mmCIF file of C-alpha atoms in Angstrom:
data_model
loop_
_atom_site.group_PDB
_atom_site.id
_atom_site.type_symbol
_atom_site.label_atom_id
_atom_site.label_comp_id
_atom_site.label_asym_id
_atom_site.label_seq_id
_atom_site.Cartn_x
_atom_site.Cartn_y
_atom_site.Cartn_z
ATOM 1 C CA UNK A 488 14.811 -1.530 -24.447
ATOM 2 C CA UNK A 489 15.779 -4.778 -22.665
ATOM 3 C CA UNK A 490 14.486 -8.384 -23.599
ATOM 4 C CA UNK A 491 13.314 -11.283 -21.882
ATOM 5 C CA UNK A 492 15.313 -14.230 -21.253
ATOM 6 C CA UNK A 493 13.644 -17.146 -22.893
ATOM 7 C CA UNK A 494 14.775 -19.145 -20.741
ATOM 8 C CA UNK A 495 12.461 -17.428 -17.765
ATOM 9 C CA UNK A 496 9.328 -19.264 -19.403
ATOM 10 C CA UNK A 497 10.631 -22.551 -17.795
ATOM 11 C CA UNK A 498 11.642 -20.932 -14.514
ATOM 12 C CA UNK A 499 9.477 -21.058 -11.268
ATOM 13 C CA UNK A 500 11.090 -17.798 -10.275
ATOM 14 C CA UNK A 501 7.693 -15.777 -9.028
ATOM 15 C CA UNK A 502 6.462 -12.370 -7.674
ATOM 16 C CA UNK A 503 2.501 -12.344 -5.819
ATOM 17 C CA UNK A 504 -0.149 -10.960 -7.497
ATOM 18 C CA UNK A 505 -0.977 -8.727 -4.248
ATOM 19 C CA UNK A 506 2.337 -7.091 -4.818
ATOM 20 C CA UNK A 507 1.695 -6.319 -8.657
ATOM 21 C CA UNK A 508 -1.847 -5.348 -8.172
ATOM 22 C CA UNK A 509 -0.587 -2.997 -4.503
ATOM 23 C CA UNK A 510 2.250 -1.176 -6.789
ATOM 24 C CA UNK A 511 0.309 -1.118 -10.209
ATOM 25 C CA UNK A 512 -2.405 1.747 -9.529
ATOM 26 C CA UNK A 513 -0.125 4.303 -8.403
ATOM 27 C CA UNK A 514 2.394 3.309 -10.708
ATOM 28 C CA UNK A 515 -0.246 3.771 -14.048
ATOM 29 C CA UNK A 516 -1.472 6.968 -11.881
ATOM 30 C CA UNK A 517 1.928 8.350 -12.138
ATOM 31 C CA UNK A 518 2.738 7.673 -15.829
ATOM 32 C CA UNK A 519 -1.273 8.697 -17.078
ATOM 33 C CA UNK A 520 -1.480 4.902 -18.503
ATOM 34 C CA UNK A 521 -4.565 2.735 -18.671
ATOM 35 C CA UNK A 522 -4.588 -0.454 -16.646
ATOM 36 C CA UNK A 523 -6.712 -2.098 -19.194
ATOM 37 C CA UNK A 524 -4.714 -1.349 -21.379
ATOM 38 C CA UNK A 525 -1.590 -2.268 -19.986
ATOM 39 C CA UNK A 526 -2.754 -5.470 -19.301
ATOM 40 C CA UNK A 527 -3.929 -6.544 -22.728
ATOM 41 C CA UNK A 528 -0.847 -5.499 -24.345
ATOM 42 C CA UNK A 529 0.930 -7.851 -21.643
ATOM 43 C CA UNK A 530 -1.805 -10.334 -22.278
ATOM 44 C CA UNK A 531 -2.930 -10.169 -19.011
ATOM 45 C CA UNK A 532 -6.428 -10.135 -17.417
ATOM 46 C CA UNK A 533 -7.470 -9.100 -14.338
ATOM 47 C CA UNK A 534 -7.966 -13.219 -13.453
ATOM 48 C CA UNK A 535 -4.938 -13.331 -11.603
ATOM 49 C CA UNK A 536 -5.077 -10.791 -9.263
ATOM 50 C CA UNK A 537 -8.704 -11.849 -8.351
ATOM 51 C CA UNK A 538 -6.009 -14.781 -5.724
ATOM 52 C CA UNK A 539 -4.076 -12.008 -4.142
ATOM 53 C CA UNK A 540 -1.898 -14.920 -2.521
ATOM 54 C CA UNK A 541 -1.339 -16.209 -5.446
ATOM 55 C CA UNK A 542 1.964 -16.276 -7.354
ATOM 56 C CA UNK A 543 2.777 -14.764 -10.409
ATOM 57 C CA UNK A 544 5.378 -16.214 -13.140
ATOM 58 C CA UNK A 545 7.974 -13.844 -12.871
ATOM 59 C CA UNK A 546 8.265 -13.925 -17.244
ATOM 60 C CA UNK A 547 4.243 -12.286 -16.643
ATOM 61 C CA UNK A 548 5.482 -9.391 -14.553
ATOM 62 C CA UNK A 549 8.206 -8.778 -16.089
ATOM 63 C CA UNK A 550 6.495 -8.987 -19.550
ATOM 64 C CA UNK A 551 3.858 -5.925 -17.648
ATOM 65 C CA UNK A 552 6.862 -4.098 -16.465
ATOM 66 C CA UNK A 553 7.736 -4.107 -19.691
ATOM 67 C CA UNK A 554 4.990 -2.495 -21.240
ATOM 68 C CA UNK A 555 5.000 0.172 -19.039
ATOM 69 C CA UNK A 556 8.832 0.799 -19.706
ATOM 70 C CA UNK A 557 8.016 0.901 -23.169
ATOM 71 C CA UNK A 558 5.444 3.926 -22.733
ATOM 72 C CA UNK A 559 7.226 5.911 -19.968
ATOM 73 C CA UNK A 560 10.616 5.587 -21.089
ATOM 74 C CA UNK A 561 11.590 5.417 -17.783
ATOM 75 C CA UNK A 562 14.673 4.050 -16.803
ATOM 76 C CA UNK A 563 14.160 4.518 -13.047
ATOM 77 C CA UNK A 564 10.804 2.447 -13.082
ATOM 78 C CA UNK A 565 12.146 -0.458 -10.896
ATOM 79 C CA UNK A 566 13.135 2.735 -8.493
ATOM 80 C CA UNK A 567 9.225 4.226 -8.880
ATOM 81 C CA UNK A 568 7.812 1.177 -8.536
ATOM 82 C CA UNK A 569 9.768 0.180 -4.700
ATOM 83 C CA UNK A 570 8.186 4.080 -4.282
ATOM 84 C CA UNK A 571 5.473 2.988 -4.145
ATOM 85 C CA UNK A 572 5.352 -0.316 -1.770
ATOM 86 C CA UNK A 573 3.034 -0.606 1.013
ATOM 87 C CA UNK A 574 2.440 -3.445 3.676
ATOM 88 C CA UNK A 575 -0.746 -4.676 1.688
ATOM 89 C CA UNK A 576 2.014 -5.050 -1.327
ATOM 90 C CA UNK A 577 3.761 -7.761 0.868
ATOM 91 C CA UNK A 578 0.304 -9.568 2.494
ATOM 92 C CA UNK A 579 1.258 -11.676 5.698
ATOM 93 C CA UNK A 580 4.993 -10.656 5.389
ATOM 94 C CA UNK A 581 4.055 -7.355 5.227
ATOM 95 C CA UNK A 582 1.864 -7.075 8.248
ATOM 96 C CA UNK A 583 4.178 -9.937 10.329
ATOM 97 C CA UNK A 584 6.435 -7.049 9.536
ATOM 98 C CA UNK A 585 4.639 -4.081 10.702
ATOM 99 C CA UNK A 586 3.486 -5.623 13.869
ATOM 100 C CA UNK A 587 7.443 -6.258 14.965
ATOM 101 C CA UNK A 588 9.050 -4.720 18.141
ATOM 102 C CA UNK A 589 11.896 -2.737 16.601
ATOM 103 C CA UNK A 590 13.380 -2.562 13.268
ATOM 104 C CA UNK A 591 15.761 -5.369 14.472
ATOM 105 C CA UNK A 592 12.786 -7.842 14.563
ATOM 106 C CA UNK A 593 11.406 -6.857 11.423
ATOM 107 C CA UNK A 594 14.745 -6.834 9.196
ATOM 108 C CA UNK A 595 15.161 -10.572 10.691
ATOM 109 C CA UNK A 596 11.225 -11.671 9.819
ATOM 110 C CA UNK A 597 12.057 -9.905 6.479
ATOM 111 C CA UNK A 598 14.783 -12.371 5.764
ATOM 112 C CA UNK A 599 13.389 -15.476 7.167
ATOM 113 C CA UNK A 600 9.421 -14.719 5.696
ATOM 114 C CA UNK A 601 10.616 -13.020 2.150
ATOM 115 C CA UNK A 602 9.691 -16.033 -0.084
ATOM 116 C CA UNK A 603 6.298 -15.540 0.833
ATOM 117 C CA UNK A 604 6.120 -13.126 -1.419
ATOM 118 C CA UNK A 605 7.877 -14.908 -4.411
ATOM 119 C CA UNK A 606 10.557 -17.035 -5.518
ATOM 120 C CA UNK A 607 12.775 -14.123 -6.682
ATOM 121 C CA UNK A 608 16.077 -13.065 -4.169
ATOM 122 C CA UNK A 609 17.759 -13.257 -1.309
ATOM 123 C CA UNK A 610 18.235 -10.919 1.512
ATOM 124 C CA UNK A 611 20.808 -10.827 3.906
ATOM 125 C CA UNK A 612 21.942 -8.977 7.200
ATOM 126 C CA UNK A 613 25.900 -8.797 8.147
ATOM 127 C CA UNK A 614 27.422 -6.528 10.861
ATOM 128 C CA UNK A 615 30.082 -4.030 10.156
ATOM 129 C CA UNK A 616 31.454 -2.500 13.829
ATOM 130 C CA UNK A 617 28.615 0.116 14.149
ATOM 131 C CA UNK A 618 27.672 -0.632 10.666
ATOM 132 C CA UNK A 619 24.903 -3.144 9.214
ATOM 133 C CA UNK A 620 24.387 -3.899 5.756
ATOM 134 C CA UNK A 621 20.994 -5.551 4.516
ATOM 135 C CA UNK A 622 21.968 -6.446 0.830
ATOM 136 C CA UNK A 623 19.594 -7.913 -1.604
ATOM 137 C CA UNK A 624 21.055 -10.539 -4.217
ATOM 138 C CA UNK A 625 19.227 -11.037 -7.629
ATOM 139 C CA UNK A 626 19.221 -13.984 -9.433
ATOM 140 C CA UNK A 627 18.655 -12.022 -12.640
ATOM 141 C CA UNK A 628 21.486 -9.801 -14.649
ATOM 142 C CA UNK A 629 21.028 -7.109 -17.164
ATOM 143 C CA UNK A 630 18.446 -4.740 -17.160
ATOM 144 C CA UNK A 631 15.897 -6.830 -15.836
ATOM 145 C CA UNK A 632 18.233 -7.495 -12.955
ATOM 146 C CA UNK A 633 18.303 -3.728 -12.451
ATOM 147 C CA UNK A 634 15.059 -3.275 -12.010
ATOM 148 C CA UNK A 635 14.423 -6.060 -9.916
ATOM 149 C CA UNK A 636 17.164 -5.017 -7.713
ATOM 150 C CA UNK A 637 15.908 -0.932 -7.424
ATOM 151 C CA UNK A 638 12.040 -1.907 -7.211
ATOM 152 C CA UNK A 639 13.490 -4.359 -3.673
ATOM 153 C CA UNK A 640 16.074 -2.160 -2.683
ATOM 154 C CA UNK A 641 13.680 1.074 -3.013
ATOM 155 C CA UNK A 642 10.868 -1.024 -1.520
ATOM 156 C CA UNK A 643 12.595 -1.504 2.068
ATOM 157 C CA UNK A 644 13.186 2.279 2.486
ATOM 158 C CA UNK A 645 9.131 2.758 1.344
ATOM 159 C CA UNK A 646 8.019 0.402 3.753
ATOM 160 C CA UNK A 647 10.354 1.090 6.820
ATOM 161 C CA UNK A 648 10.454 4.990 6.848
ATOM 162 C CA UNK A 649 6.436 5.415 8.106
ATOM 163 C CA UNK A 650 6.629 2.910 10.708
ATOM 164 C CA UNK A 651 9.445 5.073 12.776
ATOM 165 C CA UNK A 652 8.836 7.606 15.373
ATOM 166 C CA UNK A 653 10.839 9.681 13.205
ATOM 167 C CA UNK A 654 11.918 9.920 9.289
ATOM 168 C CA UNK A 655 15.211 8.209 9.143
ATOM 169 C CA UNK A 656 17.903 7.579 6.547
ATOM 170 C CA UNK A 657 20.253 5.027 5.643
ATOM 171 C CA UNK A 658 24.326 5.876 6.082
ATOM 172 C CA UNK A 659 23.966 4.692 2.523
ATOM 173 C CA UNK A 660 22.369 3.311 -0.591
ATOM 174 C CA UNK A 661 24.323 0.880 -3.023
ATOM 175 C CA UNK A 662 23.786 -0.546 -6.881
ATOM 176 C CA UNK A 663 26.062 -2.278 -8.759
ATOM 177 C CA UNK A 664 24.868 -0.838 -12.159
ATOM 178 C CA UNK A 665 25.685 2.121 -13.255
ATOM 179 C CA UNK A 666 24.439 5.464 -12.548
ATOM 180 C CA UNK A 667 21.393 6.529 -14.460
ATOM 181 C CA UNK A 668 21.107 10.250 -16.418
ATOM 182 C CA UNK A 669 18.591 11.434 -13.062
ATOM 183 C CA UNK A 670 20.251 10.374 -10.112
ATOM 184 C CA UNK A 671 18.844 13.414 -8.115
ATOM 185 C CA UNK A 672 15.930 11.911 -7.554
ATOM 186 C CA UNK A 673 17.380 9.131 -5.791
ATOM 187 C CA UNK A 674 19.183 11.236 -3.442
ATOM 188 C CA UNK A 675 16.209 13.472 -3.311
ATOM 189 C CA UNK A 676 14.294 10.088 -1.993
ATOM 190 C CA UNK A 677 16.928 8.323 0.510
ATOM 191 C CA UNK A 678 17.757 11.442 1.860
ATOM 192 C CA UNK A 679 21.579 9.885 1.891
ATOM 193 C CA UNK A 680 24.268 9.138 -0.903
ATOM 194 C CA UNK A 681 23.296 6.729 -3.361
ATOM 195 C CA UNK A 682 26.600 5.195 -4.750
ATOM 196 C CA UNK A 683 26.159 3.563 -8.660
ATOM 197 C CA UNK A 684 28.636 0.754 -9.880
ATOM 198 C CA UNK A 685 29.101 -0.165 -5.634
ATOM 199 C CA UNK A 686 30.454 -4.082 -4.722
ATOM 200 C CA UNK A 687 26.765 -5.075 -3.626
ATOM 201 C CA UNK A 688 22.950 -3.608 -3.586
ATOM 202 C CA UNK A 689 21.004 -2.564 -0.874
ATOM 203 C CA UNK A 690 21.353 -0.457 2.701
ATOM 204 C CA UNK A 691 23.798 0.468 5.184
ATOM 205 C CA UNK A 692 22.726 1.343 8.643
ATOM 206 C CA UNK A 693 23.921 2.697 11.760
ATOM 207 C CA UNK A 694 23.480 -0.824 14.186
ATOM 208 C CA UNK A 695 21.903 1.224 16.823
ATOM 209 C CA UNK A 696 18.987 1.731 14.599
ATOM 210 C CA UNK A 697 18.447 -2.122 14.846
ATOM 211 C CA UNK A 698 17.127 -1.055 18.503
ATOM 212 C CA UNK A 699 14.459 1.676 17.747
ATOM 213 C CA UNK A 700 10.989 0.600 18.047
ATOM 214 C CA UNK A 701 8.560 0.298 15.335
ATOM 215 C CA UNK A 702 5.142 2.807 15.856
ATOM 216 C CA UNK A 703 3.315 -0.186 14.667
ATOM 217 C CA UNK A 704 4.987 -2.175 17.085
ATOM 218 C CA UNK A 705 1.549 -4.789 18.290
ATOM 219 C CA UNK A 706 2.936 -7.906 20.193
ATOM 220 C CA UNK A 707 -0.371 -9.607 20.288
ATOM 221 C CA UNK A 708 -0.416 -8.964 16.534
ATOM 222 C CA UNK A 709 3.250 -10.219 16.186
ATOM 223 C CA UNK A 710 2.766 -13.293 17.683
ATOM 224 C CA UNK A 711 -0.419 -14.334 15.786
ATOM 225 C CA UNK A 712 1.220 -13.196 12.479
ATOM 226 C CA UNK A 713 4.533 -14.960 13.411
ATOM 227 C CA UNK A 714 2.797 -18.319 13.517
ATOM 228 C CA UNK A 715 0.522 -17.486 10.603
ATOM 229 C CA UNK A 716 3.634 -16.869 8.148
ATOM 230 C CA UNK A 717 5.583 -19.951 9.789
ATOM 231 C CA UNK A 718 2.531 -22.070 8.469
ATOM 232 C CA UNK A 719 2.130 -20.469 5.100
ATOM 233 C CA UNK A 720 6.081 -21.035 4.628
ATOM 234 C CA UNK A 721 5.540 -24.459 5.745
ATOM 235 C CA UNK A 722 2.646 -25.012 3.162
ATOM 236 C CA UNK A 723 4.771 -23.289 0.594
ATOM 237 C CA UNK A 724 7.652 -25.797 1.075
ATOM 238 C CA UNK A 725 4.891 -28.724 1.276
ATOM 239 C CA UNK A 726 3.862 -27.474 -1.974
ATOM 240 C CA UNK A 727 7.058 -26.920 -3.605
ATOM 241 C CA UNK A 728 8.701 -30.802 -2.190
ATOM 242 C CA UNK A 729 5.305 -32.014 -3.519
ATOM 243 C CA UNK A 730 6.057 -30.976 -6.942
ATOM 244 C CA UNK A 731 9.721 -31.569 -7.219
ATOM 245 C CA UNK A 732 8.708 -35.536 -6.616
ATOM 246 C CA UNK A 733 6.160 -35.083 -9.536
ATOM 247 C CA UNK A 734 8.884 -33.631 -11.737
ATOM 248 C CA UNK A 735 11.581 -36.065 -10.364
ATOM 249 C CA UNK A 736 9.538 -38.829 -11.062
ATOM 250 C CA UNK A 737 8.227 -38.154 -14.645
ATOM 251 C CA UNK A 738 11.993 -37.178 -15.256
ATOM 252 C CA UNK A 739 13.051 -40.613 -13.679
ATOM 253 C CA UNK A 740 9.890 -42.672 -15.683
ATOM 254 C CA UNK A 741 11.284 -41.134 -19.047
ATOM 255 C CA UNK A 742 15.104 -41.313 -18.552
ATOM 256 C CA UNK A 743 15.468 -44.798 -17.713
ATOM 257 C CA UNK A 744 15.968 -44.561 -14.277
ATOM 258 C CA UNK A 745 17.579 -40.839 -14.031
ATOM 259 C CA UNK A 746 16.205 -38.044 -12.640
ATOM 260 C CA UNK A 747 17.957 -35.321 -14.746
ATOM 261 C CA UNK A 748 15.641 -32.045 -13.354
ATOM 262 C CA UNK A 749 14.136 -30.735 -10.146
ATOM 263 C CA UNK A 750 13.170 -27.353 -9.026
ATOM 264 C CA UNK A 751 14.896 -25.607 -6.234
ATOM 265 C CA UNK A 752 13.427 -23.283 -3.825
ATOM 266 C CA UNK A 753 15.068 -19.355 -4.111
#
């Protein structure tokens, strides 16, 4: 079973509570656990999902995540758990999202909006001839990493396929880490060869599905939720600047003049 870093206490790496609390019923559902009693044995009450907006340190979900690997066993939970992602899981990024023209407009509001819903990775689009790849990059390594990187990965395939006209599949679906003892079910899922131990993680798509129009397509919707999720990021960032002066300056006031730690924005 993996570990937690230590070092992750200290880290303002975060995930939203409306994402945990979106993915966590269906996720106990499908394993028979007990919610309350997941929680308490991640000392966890149900206080901080009450703020769906509100961010979760990433040590707390991982320390959950945790506790359920320890009952299922399952290796593939990061995998089951990006099964199981819905546009609630993602709050205004999810619906700014859902309300784009074409999958072109949402990959791009995807990539410029993701920190709303934590401090965690980074997405990013790059053109290959007919060929795009949206690859995820996770700060973590190690087991953790891996199921931080399948729950994501998983998660944009979950959230994309209903809002077509019709079921698609990617060319292809990457992971760095090796291949686990089931990987039928992943093919059985993507519909498309999943390739373990690959040079990145994430999708590749033919570019021509950048042009194919979402069903949930609303531009009255997309405008009003393009402006609403510029805002919140602009709060965020407020918020964040705000308290790397507070650190920097309590780290200046004690070191003589130095300021020796700030916090960066993923």
């Amino acid at each position: 079973m993996p570990v937690l870093d230590p070092g992750l206490a200290g880290s303002d790496r975060s995930l939203t509570a409306a994402y945990v609390d979106a993915v966590l019923p269906p996720l106990l559902a499908h394993y028979g656990l007990s919610r309350e009693a997941v929680l308490q044995q991640a000392g966890l009450g149900e206080t901080p999902f009450a703020e769906p907006g509100q961010l979760l340190p990433l040590v707390d979900v991982l320390r959950l995540f945790l506790v359920i690997l320890q009952a299922s066993g399952d290796s593939g939970l990061g995998f089951e758990i990006g099964k199981r992602v819905k546009p609630r899981s993602y709050q205004v990024l999810g619906y700014v999202i859902l309300a784009s023209r074409d999958l072109g407009q949402a990959m791009d509001r995807l990539i410029r909006f993701e920190s709303l819903s934590g401090k965690l990775g980074e997405t990013q689009l790059s053109h290959q001839g007919d060929t795009v790849r949206l690859s995820w990059q996770c700060p973590l390594a190690g087991e953790p990493g891996r199921y931080l990187t399948e729950a994501a990965v998983t998660g944009w395939v979950a959230f994309m396929r209903p809002l077509m006209a019709r079921q698609l599949s990617p060319a292809r679906v990457c992971f760095r880490h090796p291949a686990p003892d089931d990987e039928q079910r992943y093919q059985v899922f993507f519909d498309a060869p999943v390739q373990f131990a690959a040079d990145f993680d994430g999708v590749e798509l033919p570019a021509e599905y950048l042009s194919l129009p979402l069903e949930s397509a609303d531009p009255g919707l997309s405008v009003m939720m393009e402006r609403e999720a510029r805002d919140l990021l602009a709060d965020r960032d407020r918020q964040d600047l705000a308290r790397s002066g507070c650190d920097a300056a309590i780290v200046d006031g004690e070191g003589g003049g130095r300021v020796v730690r700030t916090h960066a924005v993923i």
